[in-house]
N, CA, C and O atoms as CSV, one atom per row, in Angstrom:
chain,resi,resn,atom,element,x,y,z
A,1,UNK,N,N,-41.077,142.092,81.612
A,1,UNK,CA,C,-40.322,141.867,82.866
A,1,UNK,C,C,-39.018,142.577,82.707
A,1,UNK,O,O,-38.401,142.498,81.645
A,2,UNK,N,N,-38.566,143.283,83.743
A,2,UNK,CA,C,-37.341,144.111,83.791
A,2,UNK,C,C,-36.155,143.148,83.950
A,2,UNK,O,O,-36.275,142.086,84.562
A,3,UNK,N,N,-35.033,143.540,83.395
A,3,UNK,CA,C,-33.795,142.865,83.662
A,3,UNK,C,C,-33.168,143.242,84.953
A,3,UNK,O,O,-32.288,142.539,85.448
A,4,UNK,N,N,-33.621,144.399,85.548
A,4,UNK,CA,C,-33.023,144.802,86.728
A,4,UNK,C,C,-33.619,144.061,87.978
A,4,UNK,O,O,-34.762,143.608,87.930
A,5,UNK,N,N,-32.834,143.942,89.095
A,5,UNK,CA,C,-33.310,143.296,90.223
A,5,UNK,C,C,-34.431,144.151,90.861
A,5,UNK,O,O,-34.512,145.370,90.710
A,6,UNK,N,N,-35.276,143.412,91.577
A,6,UNK,CA,C,-36.392,144.048,92.164
A,6,UNK,C,C,-35.901,144.914,93.460
A,6,UNK,O,O,-35.025,144.467,94.201
A,7,UNK,N,N,-36.443,146.026,93.660
A,7,UNK,CA,C,-36.157,146.822,94.820
A,7,UNK,C,C,-37.194,146.583,95.918
A,7,UNK,O,O,-37.022,147.053,97.042
A,8,UNK,N,N,-38.282,145.846,95.598
A,8,UNK,CA,C,-39.379,145.644,96.534
A,8,UNK,C,C,-39.794,144.211,96.591
A,8,UNK,O,O,-39.624,143.484,95.612
A,9,UNK,N,N,-40.325,143.780,97.687
A,9,UNK,CA,C,-40.851,142.491,97.819
A,9,UNK,C,C,-41.980,142.537,98.838
A,9,UNK,O,O,-42.220,143.586,99.436
A,10,UNK,N,N,-42.733,141.342,99.065
A,10,UNK,CA,C,-43.794,141.279,99.978
A,10,UNK,C,C,-43.716,140.091,100.765
A,10,UNK,O,O,-43.402,139.034,100.217
A,11,UNK,N,N,-43.980,140.143,102.055
A,11,UNK,CA,C,-43.970,138.864,102.953
A,11,UNK,C,C,-45.230,138.079,102.606
A,11,UNK,O,O,-46.175,138.594,102.008
A,12,UNK,N,N,-45.199,136.826,103.003
A,12,UNK,CA,C,-46.464,135.989,102.793
A,12,UNK,C,C,-47.644,136.479,103.610
A,12,UNK,O,O,-48.788,136.371,103.168
A,13,UNK,N,N,-47.380,137.025,104.816
A,13,UNK,CA,C,-48.438,137.561,105.721
A,13,UNK,C,C,-49.079,138.847,105.025
A,13,UNK,O,O,-50.295,139.033,104.999
A,14,UNK,N,N,-48.180,139.682,104.486
A,14,UNK,CA,C,-48.707,140.959,103.786
A,14,UNK,C,C,-49.484,140.530,102.542
A,14,UNK,O,O,-50.559,141.061,102.262
A,15,UNK,N,N,-48.954,139.601,101.824
A,15,UNK,CA,C,-49.631,139.165,100.656
A,15,UNK,C,C,-51.059,138.704,100.936
A,15,UNK,O,O,-51.977,139.018,100.179
A,16,UNK,N,N,-51.247,137.938,102.054
A,16,UNK,CA,C,-52.488,137.376,102.370
A,16,UNK,C,C,-53.450,138.493,102.746
A,16,UNK,O,O,-54.632,138.415,102.412
A,17,UNK,N,N,-52.963,139.561,103.452
A,17,UNK,CA,C,-53.860,140.748,103.731
A,17,UNK,C,C,-54.114,141.536,102.488
A,17,UNK,O,O,-55.198,142.103,102.349
A,18,UNK,N,N,-53.185,141.608,101.578
A,18,UNK,CA,C,-53.415,142.342,100.377
A,18,UNK,C,C,-54.539,141.727,99.462
A,18,UNK,O,O,-55.310,142.417,98.795
A,19,UNK,N,N,-54.545,140.343,99.505
A,19,UNK,CA,C,-55.595,139.658,98.749
A,19,UNK,C,C,-56.984,139.962,99.397
A,19,UNK,O,O,-57.962,140.131,98.670
A,20,UNK,N,N,-57.076,140.030,100.692
A,20,UNK,CA,C,-58.304,140.432,101.334
A,20,UNK,C,C,-58.719,141.844,101.081
A,20,UNK,O,O,-59.888,142.137,100.833
A,21,UNK,N,N,-57.729,142.736,101.147
A,21,UNK,CA,C,-57.990,144.098,100.906
A,21,UNK,C,C,-58.388,144.546,99.558
A,21,UNK,O,O,-59.187,145.456,99.339
A,22,UNK,N,N,-57.717,143.777,98.590
A,22,UNK,CA,C,-58.112,143.937,97.142
A,22,UNK,C,C,-59.518,143.502,96.940
A,22,UNK,O,O,-60.285,144.207,96.285
A,23,UNK,N,N,-59.916,142.313,97.498
A,23,UNK,CA,C,-61.304,141.889,97.356
A,23,UNK,C,C,-62.319,142.955,97.814
A,23,UNK,O,O,-63.384,143.139,97.225
A,24,UNK,N,N,-61.928,143.637,98.888
A,24,UNK,CA,C,-62.742,144.677,99.485
A,24,UNK,C,C,-62.730,146.010,98.772
A,24,UNK,O,O,-63.772,146.635,98.573
A,25,UNK,N,N,-61.462,146.467,98.363
A,25,UNK,CA,C,-61.357,147.860,97.855
A,25,UNK,C,C,-60.933,147.887,96.296
A,25,UNK,O,O,-60.886,148.967,95.706
A,26,UNK,N,N,-60.647,146.756,95.688
A,26,UNK,CA,C,-60.259,146.823,94.341
A,26,UNK,C,C,-58.770,146.903,94.255
A,26,UNK,O,O,-58.132,146.783,95.302
A,27,UNK,N,N,-58.129,147.098,93.096
A,27,UNK,CA,C,-56.715,147.170,92.914
A,27,UNK,C,C,-56.061,148.205,93.839
A,27,UNK,O,O,-56.637,149.266,94.080
A,28,UNK,N,N,-54.872,147.906,94.353
A,28,UNK,CA,C,-54.207,148.641,95.299
A,28,UNK,C,C,-52.876,149.144,94.773
A,28,UNK,O,O,-52.364,148.688,93.751
A,29,UNK,N,N,-52.285,150.197,95.588
A,29,UNK,CA,C,-50.892,150.591,95.345
A,29,UNK,C,C,-50.290,151.090,96.720
A,29,UNK,O,O,-51.034,151.357,97.664
A,30,UNK,N,N,-49.005,151.198,96.791
A,30,UNK,CA,C,-48.358,151.748,97.960
A,30,UNK,C,C,-47.563,153.017,97.701
A,30,UNK,O,O,-46.991,153.217,96.630
A,31,UNK,N,N,-47.549,153.838,98.684
A,31,UNK,CA,C,-46.622,155.003,98.615
A,31,UNK,C,C,-45.883,155.075,100.017
A,31,UNK,O,O,-46.487,155.090,101.089
A,32,UNK,N,N,-44.509,155.116,99.883
A,32,UNK,CA,C,-43.710,155.218,101.127
A,32,UNK,C,C,-43.259,156.689,101.209
A,32,UNK,O,O,-42.376,157.136,100.477
A,33,UNK,N,N,-43.902,157.412,102.129
A,33,UNK,CA,C,-43.477,158.849,102.205
A,33,UNK,C,C,-42.378,159.038,103.111
A,33,UNK,O,O,-41.926,158.075,103.731
A,34,UNK,N,N,-41.897,160.224,103.243
A,34,UNK,CA,C,-40.785,160.552,104.119
A,34,UNK,C,C,-41.213,161.321,105.323
A,34,UNK,O,O,-40.381,161.996,105.929
A,35,UNK,N,N,-42.499,161.263,105.724
A,35,UNK,CA,C,-42.998,161.929,106.887
A,35,UNK,C,C,-42.602,161.293,108.166
A,35,UNK,O,O,-41.907,160.277,108.150
A,36,UNK,N,N,-43.002,161.828,109.266
A,36,UNK,CA,C,-42.737,161.324,110.606
A,36,UNK,C,C,-43.921,160.363,111.046
A,36,UNK,O,O,-44.953,160.281,110.379
A,37,UNK,N,N,-43.715,159.676,112.155
A,37,UNK,CA,C,-44.813,158.891,112.719
A,37,UNK,C,C,-45.282,157.965,111.676
A,37,UNK,O,O,-44.513,157.287,110.994
A,38,UNK,N,N,-46.634,157.953,111.563
A,38,UNK,CA,C,-47.340,157.017,110.583
A,38,UNK,C,C,-46.913,157.367,109.142
A,38,UNK,O,O,-46.936,156.523,108.246
A,39,UNK,N,N,-46.508,158.695,108.946
A,39,UNK,CA,C,-46.180,159.132,107.581
A,39,UNK,C,C,-44.953,158.481,107.043
A,39,UNK,O,O,-44.673,158.615,105.852
A,40,UNK,N,N,-44.115,157.702,107.943
A,40,UNK,CA,C,-42.998,157.006,107.390
A,40,UNK,C,C,-43.367,155.563,107.204
A,40,UNK,O,O,-42.456,154.794,106.895
A,41,UNK,N,N,-44.510,155.122,107.343
A,41,UNK,CA,C,-45.068,153.851,107.068
A,41,UNK,C,C,-45.472,153.641,105.645
A,41,UNK,O,O,-45.781,154.641,104.997
A,42,UNK,N,N,-45.509,152.479,105.084
A,42,UNK,CA,C,-45.991,152.302,103.786
A,42,UNK,C,C,-47.435,152.412,103.773
A,42,UNK,O,O,-48.111,151.665,104.480
A,43,UNK,N,N,-47.984,153.329,102.988
A,43,UNK,CA,C,-49.450,153.580,102.936
A,43,UNK,C,C,-49.995,152.906,101.805
A,43,UNK,O,O,-49.462,153.022,100.702
A,44,UNK,N,N,-51.082,152.163,101.998
A,44,UNK,CA,C,-51.699,151.374,100.941
A,44,UNK,C,C,-52.996,152.036,100.580
A,44,UNK,O,O,-53.830,152.285,101.450
A,45,UNK,N,N,-53.190,152.335,99.278
A,45,UNK,CA,C,-54.436,153.036,98.811
A,45,UNK,C,C,-55.099,152.248,97.683
A,45,UNK,O,O,-54.413,151.511,96.976
A,46,UNK,N,N,-56.384,152.380,97.499
A,46,UNK,CA,C,-56.981,151.872,96.244
A,46,UNK,C,C,-56.431,152.760,95.145
A,46,UNK,O,O,-56.263,153.962,95.347
A,47,UNK,N,N,-56.147,152.184,93.981
A,47,UNK,CA,C,-55.647,152.984,92.852
A,47,UNK,C,C,-56.653,154.015,92.510
A,47,UNK,O,O,-57.865,153.813,92.434
A,48,UNK,N,N,-55.994,155.224,92.296
A,48,UNK,CA,C,-56.860,156.475,92.080
A,48,UNK,C,C,-57.083,157.363,93.319
A,48,UNK,O,O,-57.397,158.545,93.182
A,49,UNK,N,N,-56.909,156.755,94.615
A,49,UNK,CA,C,-57.069,157.582,95.758
A,49,UNK,C,C,-55.847,158.440,96.195
A,49,UNK,O,O,-55.928,159.413,96.945
A,50,UNK,N,N,-54.699,157.959,95.632
A,50,UNK,CA,C,-53.511,158.704,95.879
A,50,UNK,C,C,-52.876,158.921,94.597
A,50,UNK,O,O,-52.567,157.958,93.896
A,51,UNK,N,N,-52.651,160.151,94.229
A,51,UNK,CA,C,-52.062,160.583,92.902
A,51,UNK,C,C,-50.616,160.793,93.015
A,51,UNK,O,O,-50.202,161.679,93.763
A,52,UNK,N,N,-49.735,159.993,92.280
A,52,UNK,CA,C,-48.373,160.234,92.266
A,52,UNK,C,C,-48.069,161.353,91.397
A,52,UNK,O,O,-48.858,161.738,90.534
A,53,UNK,N,N,-46.868,161.912,91.625
A,53,UNK,CA,C,-46.480,163.089,90.771
A,53,UNK,C,C,-45.045,162.988,90.260
A,53,UNK,O,O,-44.413,161.939,90.390
A,54,UNK,N,N,-44.565,163.993,89.723
A,54,UNK,CA,C,-43.211,163.947,89.187
A,54,UNK,C,C,-42.097,163.858,90.238
A,54,UNK,O,O,-40.951,163.553,89.904
A,55,UNK,N,N,-42.422,164.115,91.462
A,55,UNK,CA,C,-41.492,163.941,92.580
A,55,UNK,C,C,-41.568,162.542,93.230
A,55,UNK,O,O,-41.032,162.298,94.312
A,56,UNK,N,N,-42.227,161.684,92.547
A,56,UNK,CA,C,-42.312,160.212,93.119
A,56,UNK,C,C,-41.579,159.319,92.240
A,56,UNK,O,O,-41.617,159.452,91.016
A,57,UNK,N,N,-40.861,158.340,92.873
A,57,UNK,CA,C,-40.097,157.328,92.230
A,57,UNK,C,C,-40.820,156.010,92.245
A,57,UNK,O,O,-41.235,155.598,93.328
A,58,UNK,N,N,-41.016,155.290,91.121
A,58,UNK,CA,C,-41.613,153.986,91.166
A,58,UNK,C,C,-40.519,152.973,91.470
A,58,UNK,O,O,-39.587,152.814,90.682
A,59,UNK,N,N,-40.623,152.279,92.616
A,59,UNK,CA,C,-39.677,151.397,93.026
A,59,UNK,C,C,-39.815,149.959,92.360
A,59,UNK,O,O,-38.855,149.202,92.219
A,60,UNK,N,N,-40.989,149.695,92.006
A,60,UNK,CA,C,-41.294,148.374,91.426
A,60,UNK,C,C,-42.673,147.964,91.777
A,60,UNK,O,O,-43.471,148.779,92.241
A,61,UNK,N,N,-42.991,146.659,91.559
A,61,UNK,CA,C,-44.363,146.165,91.873
A,61,UNK,C,C,-44.227,144.867,92.637
A,61,UNK,O,O,-43.333,144.058,92.390
A,62,UNK,N,N,-45.080,144.708,93.507
A,62,UNK,CA,C,-45.242,143.535,94.310
A,62,UNK,C,C,-45.932,142.442,93.554
A,62,UNK,O,O,-46.981,142.698,92.962
A,63,UNK,N,N,-45.433,141.280,93.533
A,63,UNK,CA,C,-45.997,140.148,92.788
A,63,UNK,C,C,-46.748,139.270,93.866
A,63,UNK,O,O,-46.125,138.483,94.578
A,64,UNK,N,N,-48.036,139.430,93.948
A,64,UNK,CA,C,-48.894,138.664,94.827
A,64,UNK,C,C,-49.703,137.582,94.005
A,64,UNK,O,O,-50.516,137.963,93.163
A,65,UNK,N,N,-49.515,136.383,94.214
A,65,UNK,CA,C,-50.277,135.420,93.404
A,65,UNK,C,C,-51.751,135.691,93.484
A,65,UNK,O,O,-52.296,135.932,94.561
A,66,UNK,N,N,-52.425,135.650,92.289
A,66,UNK,CA,C,-53.891,135.877,92.274
A,66,UNK,C,C,-54.208,137.372,92.066
A,66,UNK,O,O,-55.367,137.710,91.828
A,67,UNK,N,N,-53.196,138.294,92.150
A,67,UNK,CA,C,-53.506,139.788,92.001
A,67,UNK,C,C,-52.764,140.300,90.873
A,67,UNK,O,O,-51.781,139.692,90.451
A,68,UNK,N,N,-53.192,141.437,90.330
A,68,UNK,CA,C,-52.339,142.230,89.444
A,68,UNK,C,C,-51.241,142.803,90.150
A,68,UNK,O,O,-51.417,143.056,91.342
A,69,UNK,N,N,-50.025,143.075,89.570
A,69,UNK,CA,C,-48.898,143.616,90.347
A,69,UNK,C,C,-49.400,144.913,90.980
A,69,UNK,O,O,-50.184,145.676,90.415
A,70,UNK,N,N,-48.868,145.106,92.237
A,70,UNK,CA,C,-49.163,146.196,93.119
A,70,UNK,C,C,-48.000,147.136,93.159
A,70,UNK,O,O,-46.985,146.819,93.779
A,71,UNK,N,N,-48.105,148.334,92.499
A,71,UNK,CA,C,-47.030,149.217,92.347
A,71,UNK,C,C,-46.644,149.890,93.689
A,71,UNK,O,O,-47.475,150.122,94.567
A,72,UNK,N,N,-45.345,150.184,93.784
A,72,UNK,CA,C,-44.840,150.791,95.096
A,72,UNK,C,C,-44.010,152.051,94.649
A,72,UNK,O,O,-43.152,152.021,93.767
A,73,UNK,N,N,-44.356,153.100,95.330
A,73,UNK,CA,C,-43.825,154.465,95.040
A,73,UNK,C,C,-43.114,155.021,96.338
A,73,UNK,O,O,-43.360,154.582,97.462
A,74,UNK,N,N,-42.295,155.933,96.099
A,74,UNK,CA,C,-41.562,156.635,97.207
A,74,UNK,C,C,-41.293,158.082,96.735
A,74,UNK,O,O,-41.051,158.316,95.551
A,75,UNK,N,N,-41.339,159.056,97.683
A,75,UNK,CA,C,-41.054,160.335,97.289
A,75,UNK,C,C,-39.490,160.400,96.858
A,75,UNK,O,O,-38.645,159.693,97.407
A,76,UNK,N,N,-39.220,161.231,95.918
A,76,UNK,CA,C,-37.804,161.311,95.337
A,76,UNK,C,C,-36.854,161.735,96.449
A,76,UNK,O,O,-35.745,161.203,96.497
A,77,UNK,N,N,-37.214,162.675,97.369
A,77,UNK,CA,C,-36.327,163.023,98.422
A,77,UNK,C,C,-35.954,161.830,99.411
A,77,UNK,O,O,-34.830,161.668,99.887
A,78,UNK,N,N,-37.005,161.061,99.638
A,78,UNK,CA,C,-36.889,159.865,100.521
A,78,UNK,C,C,-35.959,158.858,99.743
A,78,UNK,O,O,-35.073,158.250,100.344
A,79,UNK,N,N,-36.174,158.700,98.418
A,79,UNK,CA,C,-35.483,157.708,97.617
A,79,UNK,C,C,-33.976,158.011,97.691
A,79,UNK,O,O,-33.192,157.063,97.636
A,80,UNK,N,N,-33.545,159.207,97.805
A,80,UNK,CA,C,-32.139,159.472,97.782
A,80,UNK,C,C,-31.496,158.896,99.090
A,80,UNK,O,O,-30.302,158.595,99.077
A,81,UNK,N,N,-32.211,158.744,100.153
A,81,UNK,CA,C,-31.693,158.022,101.384
A,81,UNK,C,C,-31.813,156.503,101.299
A,81,UNK,O,O,-31.060,155.782,101.954
A,82,UNK,N,N,-32.775,156.008,100.477
A,82,UNK,CA,C,-33.139,154.594,100.494
A,82,UNK,C,C,-32.559,153.853,99.241
A,82,UNK,O,O,-32.652,152.628,99.167
A,83,UNK,N,N,-31.992,154.552,98.309
A,83,UNK,CA,C,-31.642,153.897,97.021
A,83,UNK,C,C,-30.748,152.793,97.088
A,83,UNK,O,O,-30.618,152.095,96.082
A,84,UNK,N,N,-30.103,152.527,98.139
A,84,UNK,CA,C,-29.116,151.453,98.284
A,84,UNK,C,C,-29.749,150.306,99.118
A,84,UNK,O,O,-29.058,149.415,99.612
A,85,UNK,N,N,-31.053,150.368,99.244
A,85,UNK,CA,C,-31.813,149.374,100.036
A,85,UNK,C,C,-32.868,148.590,99.287
A,85,UNK,O,O,-33.486,149.083,98.343
A,86,UNK,N,N,-33.062,147.338,99.734
A,86,UNK,CA,C,-34.164,146.543,99.193
A,86,UNK,C,C,-35.279,146.609,100.258
A,86,UNK,O,O,-34.986,146.449,101.443
A,87,UNK,N,N,-36.511,146.832,99.881
A,87,UNK,CA,C,-37.658,146.971,100.940
A,87,UNK,C,C,-38.571,145.800,100.747
A,87,UNK,O,O,-38.925,145.404,99.637
A,88,UNK,N,N,-38.936,145.266,101.889
A,88,UNK,CA,C,-39.949,144.197,101.894
A,88,UNK,C,C,-41.128,144.749,102.704
A,88,UNK,O,O,-40.978,145.159,103.855
A,89,UNK,N,N,-42.328,144.744,102.052
A,89,UNK,CA,C,-43.535,145.104,102.829
A,89,UNK,C,C,-44.053,143.967,103.610
A,89,UNK,O,O,-44.363,142.914,103.053
A,90,UNK,N,N,-44.160,144.148,104.915
A,90,UNK,CA,C,-44.653,143.141,105.832
A,90,UNK,C,C,-45.847,143.655,106.623
A,90,UNK,O,O,-46.283,144.785,106.402
A,91,UNK,N,N,-46.370,142.882,107.512
A,91,UNK,CA,C,-47.660,143.284,108.237
A,91,UNK,C,C,-47.407,142.791,109.629
A,91,UNK,O,O,-46.857,141.705,109.815
A,92,UNK,N,N,-47.795,143.559,110.603
A,92,UNK,CA,C,-47.878,143.191,112.071
A,92,UNK,C,C,-49.162,143.544,112.698
A,92,UNK,O,O,-49.965,144.287,112.134
A,93,UNK,N,N,-49.372,143.015,113.876
A,93,UNK,CA,C,-50.558,143.356,114.653
A,93,UNK,C,C,-50.407,144.815,115.080
A,93,UNK,O,O,-49.298,145.267,115.367
A,94,UNK,N,N,-51.524,145.557,115.122
A,94,UNK,CA,C,-51.399,146.906,115.660
A,94,UNK,C,C,-52.135,147.938,114.719
A,94,UNK,O,O,-52.424,147.651,113.557
A,95,UNK,N,N,-52.396,149.060,115.251
A,95,UNK,CA,C,-53.133,150.041,114.498
A,95,UNK,C,C,-52.124,150.947,113.690
A,95,UNK,O,O,-51.149,151.458,114.243
A,96,UNK,N,N,-52.386,151.103,112.469
A,96,UNK,CA,C,-51.447,151.933,111.606
A,96,UNK,C,C,-52.072,153.131,111.296
A,96,UNK,O,O,-52.937,153.594,112.039
A,97,UNK,N,N,-51.691,153.730,110.180
A,97,UNK,CA,C,-52.166,155.084,109.744
A,97,UNK,C,C,-53.588,155.015,109.359
A,97,UNK,O,O,-54.085,154.001,108.868
A,98,UNK,N,N,-54.252,156.133,109.593
A,98,UNK,CA,C,-55.688,156.228,109.427
A,98,UNK,C,C,-56.124,156.271,107.966
A,98,UNK,O,O,-57.284,155.999,107.659
A,99,UNK,N,N,-55.165,156.625,107.025
A,99,UNK,CA,C,-55.547,156.724,105.626
A,99,UNK,C,C,-55.159,155.505,104.856
A,99,UNK,O,O,-55.582,155.373,103.708
A,100,UNK,N,N,-54.431,154.655,105.370
A,100,UNK,CA,C,-54.080,153.427,104.748
A,100,UNK,C,C,-55.192,152.261,104.894
A,100,UNK,O,O,-55.733,152.045,105.978
A,101,UNK,N,N,-55.468,151.590,103.827
A,101,UNK,CA,C,-56.691,150.718,103.878
A,101,UNK,C,C,-56.679,149.697,104.849
A,101,UNK,O,O,-57.750,149.215,105.219
A,102,UNK,N,N,-55.532,149.277,105.341
A,102,UNK,CA,C,-55.486,148.159,106.397
A,102,UNK,C,C,-55.920,148.749,107.757
A,102,UNK,O,O,-56.180,147.927,108.636
A,103,UNK,N,N,-56.028,149.987,108.033
A,103,UNK,CA,C,-56.297,150.533,109.255
A,103,UNK,C,C,-57.433,149.805,110.156
A,103,UNK,O,O,-57.177,149.472,111.313
A,104,UNK,N,N,-58.619,149.589,109.603
A,104,UNK,CA,C,-59.673,148.966,110.323
A,104,UNK,C,C,-59.397,147.506,110.653
A,104,UNK,O,O,-60.125,146.930,111.462
A,105,UNK,N,N,-58.394,146.887,110.075
A,105,UNK,CA,C,-58.133,145.453,110.251
A,105,UNK,C,C,-57.482,145.032,111.582
A,105,UNK,O,O,-57.462,143.858,111.953
A,106,UNK,N,N,-56.929,146.097,112.310
A,106,UNK,CA,C,-56.159,145.703,113.424
A,106,UNK,C,C,-54.744,145.288,113.082
A,106,UNK,O,O,-54.044,144.748,113.939
A,107,UNK,N,N,-54.308,145.520,111.877
A,107,UNK,CA,C,-52.973,145.248,111.473
A,107,UNK,C,C,-52.434,146.403,110.788
A,107,UNK,O,O,-53.203,147.293,110.427
A,108,UNK,N,N,-51.147,146.482,110.566
A,108,UNK,CA,C,-50.489,147.649,109.944
A,108,UNK,C,C,-49.372,147.074,109.095
A,108,UNK,O,O,-48.731,146.086,109.455
A,109,UNK,N,N,-49.137,147.776,107.858
A,109,UNK,CA,C,-47.992,147.470,107.046
A,109,UNK,C,C,-46.811,148.151,107.657
A,109,UNK,O,O,-46.933,149.152,108.362
A,110,UNK,N,N,-45.630,147.576,107.366
A,110,UNK,CA,C,-44.358,148.183,107.712
A,110,UNK,C,C,-43.290,147.757,106.719
A,110,UNK,O,O,-43.490,146.835,105.927
A,111,UNK,N,N,-42.191,148.418,106.770
A,111,UNK,CA,C,-41.095,148.121,105.860
A,111,UNK,C,C,-39.970,147.433,106.573
A,111,UNK,O,O,-39.515,147.922,107.608
A,112,UNK,N,N,-39.513,146.349,106.079
A,112,UNK,CA,C,-38.253,145.706,106.445
A,112,UNK,C,C,-37.288,145.982,105.445
A,112,UNK,O,O,-37.620,145.811,104.272
A,113,UNK,N,N,-36.099,146.397,105.728
A,113,UNK,CA,C,-35.161,146.750,104.688
A,113,UNK,C,C,-33.765,145.992,104.914
A,113,UNK,O,O,-33.425,145.552,106.012
A,114,UNK,N,N,-33.040,145.897,103.810
A,114,UNK,CA,C,-31.747,145.329,103.899
A,114,UNK,C,C,-30.951,146.050,102.774
A,114,UNK,O,O,-31.516,146.498,101.776
A,115,UNK,N,N,-29.679,146.136,102.972
A,115,UNK,CA,C,-28.760,146.708,101.895
A,115,UNK,C,C,-28.750,145.892,100.665
A,115,UNK,O,O,-28.749,144.663,100.733
A,116,UNK,N,N,-28.743,146.511,99.578
A,116,UNK,CA,C,-28.595,145.836,98.284
A,116,UNK,C,C,-27.244,145.149,98.254
A,116,UNK,O,O,-26.263,145.694,98.759
A,117,UNK,N,N,-27.176,143.927,97.654
A,117,UNK,CA,C,-25.881,143.239,97.662
A,117,UNK,C,C,-25.011,143.760,96.471
A,117,UNK,O,O,-25.456,144.631,95.723
A,118,UNK,N,N,-23.856,143.260,96.314
A,118,UNK,CA,C,-22.931,143.777,95.262
A,118,UNK,C,C,-23.559,143.570,93.810
A,118,UNK,O,O,-23.508,144.444,92.945
A,119,UNK,N,N,-24.129,142.382,93.642
A,119,UNK,CA,C,-24.720,142.108,92.284
A,119,UNK,C,C,-25.909,143.135,92.025
A,119,UNK,O,O,-26.008,143.740,90.957
A,120,UNK,N,N,-26.726,143.273,92.987
A,120,UNK,CA,C,-27.865,144.212,92.835
A,120,UNK,C,C,-27.344,145.630,92.588
A,120,UNK,O,O,-27.869,146.310,91.706
A,121,UNK,N,N,-26.410,146.071,93.272
A,121,UNK,CA,C,-25.807,147.424,93.107
A,121,UNK,C,C,-25.276,147.556,91.720
A,121,UNK,O,O,-25.549,148.563,91.067
A,122,UNK,N,N,-24.519,146.585,91.217
A,122,UNK,CA,C,-24.021,146.554,89.832
A,122,UNK,C,C,-25.090,146.618,88.829
A,122,UNK,O,O,-24.997,147.407,87.889
A,123,UNK,N,N,-26.118,145.824,88.971
A,123,UNK,CA,C,-27.211,145.738,87.991
A,123,UNK,C,C,-28.035,147.072,87.979
A,123,UNK,O,O,-28.584,147.470,86.951
A,124,UNK,N,N,-28.095,147.745,89.173
A,124,UNK,CA,C,-28.835,149.035,89.273
A,124,UNK,C,C,-27.976,150.188,88.924
A,124,UNK,O,O,-28.466,151.317,88.966
A,125,UNK,N,N,-26.667,150.002,88.564
A,125,UNK,CA,C,-25.765,151.090,88.197
A,125,UNK,C,C,-25.373,151.895,89.412
A,125,UNK,O,O,-25.088,153.087,89.297
A,126,UNK,N,N,-25.353,151.255,90.600
A,126,UNK,CA,C,-25.030,151.941,91.896
A,126,UNK,C,C,-23.708,151.523,92.474
A,126,UNK,O,O,-23.323,152.015,93.535
A,127,UNK,N,N,-22.973,150.603,91.794
A,127,UNK,CA,C,-21.791,150.124,92.338
A,127,UNK,C,C,-20.725,151.199,92.187
A,127,UNK,O,O,-20.677,151.920,91.191
A,128,UNK,N,N,-19.856,151.290,93.222
A,128,UNK,CA,C,-18.701,152.252,93.148
A,128,UNK,C,C,-17.890,152.069,91.859
A,128,UNK,O,O,-17.675,150.928,91.452
A,129,UNK,N,N,-17.436,153.127,91.208
A,129,UNK,CA,C,-16.604,152.985,90.058
A,129,UNK,C,C,-15.122,153.269,90.563
A,129,UNK,O,O,-14.781,154.080,91.424
A,130,UNK,N,N,-14.357,152.444,89.851
A,130,UNK,CA,C,-12.923,152.632,90.161
A,130,UNK,C,C,-12.089,151.517,90.123
A,130,UNK,O,O,-10.890,151.634,90.375
């Protein structure tokens, strides 16, 4: 377990959907891209269906009771804009991206964000120096 604060979390509703999707598809992961439209939504894939690369940043892992940790990644260029935020993956009714596994369920994942607090900024080495 890391000493650093978590950059990611999951809502109870999203955790319930992730348990269903894991039962259907096996272990999952998320990638938050910097695209437009659905490309800016968190995309959920079975592990191995989306290959991360050197330009992706691992934000952390979602802790869903009953499941292995679900890793969350973001493109490095997007991370530069979001590095001062904490992201919570949530779910709402509606049709999401076609490539994300929740698509056929009538629900879609989305990101809720908040600014990191002073303690989190300090622990992540992002606090202003001076």
